[in-house]
Amino acid sequence: MKRLLILLLPVLALAGCITQQKAPRISIFAQHIEAIARQEGLSFAEAAAKVRALGYEGVDFLMTLPIEQLRTLDSLGFKHACAISYISHNLGRQDSLEEATLAFMKKYRFSRLLLVPGLIQEGETEETSQNALVAMETFAEKADSMGYVVMVEDYDNPRSPCYNQESLDLMFTSAPMLKHVFDTGNYYYCGDDVMSALEHFRTRIHHVHLKDRMAEDPRVSPALGTGVVPIEEVVMTLNHSGYKGWYTVEHFGSKQMLEDATISIKTVQAALKK
């Protein structure tokens, strides 16, 4: 029996790793760590260590940030939750930026990409918009062939081609290869019902941005659970439906980023336990 247990230990350990990897995990934007460093008078490494100690396991990383930051995050054990790239296909061919983005994904081992499209320009024609969607689909297909998932989020600007549920429906019809980063606060911001949008896009969701909003000023993104967005309900619904992806905490513009990051992760952890 003892010999059998010894033989099974590596298998059991591997099974434990697989189970842990399939559980939902919590990420944060690298820019939030930058803000913490600036606000608290810390180095980026010191701020990142504090964030890691709070329980954040991953990072959403804008590919134009200093690569030294990513190396610092790697050294602290942060996982690569999502890469972010701004590519304005509505302004014409973006071959070089597409190639740079895919090269970044490969070199730094990201598997998910948030593609942020360019804002709709004044006087932009329907043909230009449609060509941009075709280009996005072509890019997503190429990324998919390399093992990467390309996603778009509901973006909080009325000039975005993926501003709300209606515009995202049109985008996904023209570019079905694209997946969805579900941003709770941005659906509230555009006036869509958050839970209805969640149900509508649930099978397409590959990443989640958890963002709260203030009723008196929906531009403000406070700590999770302190605003009006049903954060707990979103997490519980996704968790019960089998979602195993990342939850990225977001509150750009916070003047107390470390405090908000502390409150936010506790809110998400409590919702996950339910």
JSON list of N, CA, C and O in Angstrom, two decimals, residues 31-32 103 184 240:
[
{"chain": "A", "resi": 31, "resn": "GLN", "atom": "N", "xyz": [-1.24, 48.84, -15.21]},
{"chain": "A", "resi": 31, "resn": "GLN", "atom": "CA", "xyz": [-1.32, 50.29, -14.99]},
{"chain": "A", "resi": 31, "resn": "GLN", "atom": "C", "xyz": [-1.80, 50.62, -13.58]},
{"chain": "A", "resi": 31, "resn": "GLN", "atom": "O", "xyz": [-1.46, 51.67, -13.03]},
{"chain": "A", "resi": 32, "resn": "HIS", "atom": "N", "xyz": [-2.60, 49.72, -12.98]},
{"chain": "A", "resi": 32, "resn": "HIS", "atom": "CA", "xyz": [-3.04, 49.96, -11.60]},
{"chain": "A", "resi": 32, "resn": "HIS", "atom": "C", "xyz": [-1.85, 49.84, -10.64]},
{"chain": "A", "resi": 32, "resn": "HIS", "atom": "O", "xyz": [-1.77, 50.58, -9.64]},
{"chain": "A", "resi": 103, "resn": "ALA", "atom": "N", "xyz": [3.90, 38.79, -32.28]},
{"chain": "A", "resi": 103, "resn": "ALA", "atom": "CA", "xyz": [5.27, 38.50, -31.82]},
{"chain": "A", "resi": 103, "resn": "ALA", "atom": "C", "xyz": [5.36, 38.68, -30.31]},
{"chain": "A", "resi": 103, "resn": "ALA", "atom": "O", "xyz": [6.02, 37.90, -29.62]},
{"chain": "A", "resi": 184, "resn": "THR", "atom": "N", "xyz": [-18.26, 44.66, -16.78]},
{"chain": "A", "resi": 184, "resn": "THR", "atom": "CA", "xyz": [-19.50, 44.94, -16.05]},
{"chain": "A", "resi": 184, "resn": "THR", "atom": "C", "xyz": [-19.84, 46.44, -16.02]},
{"chain": "A", "resi": 184, "resn": "THR", "atom": "O", "xyz": [-20.97, 46.83, -16.26]},
{"chain": "A", "resi": 240, "resn": "HIS", "atom": "N", "xyz": [-21.29, 29.73, -11.18]},
{"chain": "A", "resi": 240, "resn": "HIS", "atom": "CA", "xyz": [-22.23, 28.61, -11.20]},
{"chain": "A", "resi": 240, "resn": "HIS", "atom": "C", "xyz": [-22.45, 28.04, -12.60]},
{"chain": "A", "resi": 240, "resn": "HIS", "atom": "O", "xyz": [-22.83, 26.88, -12.75]}
]
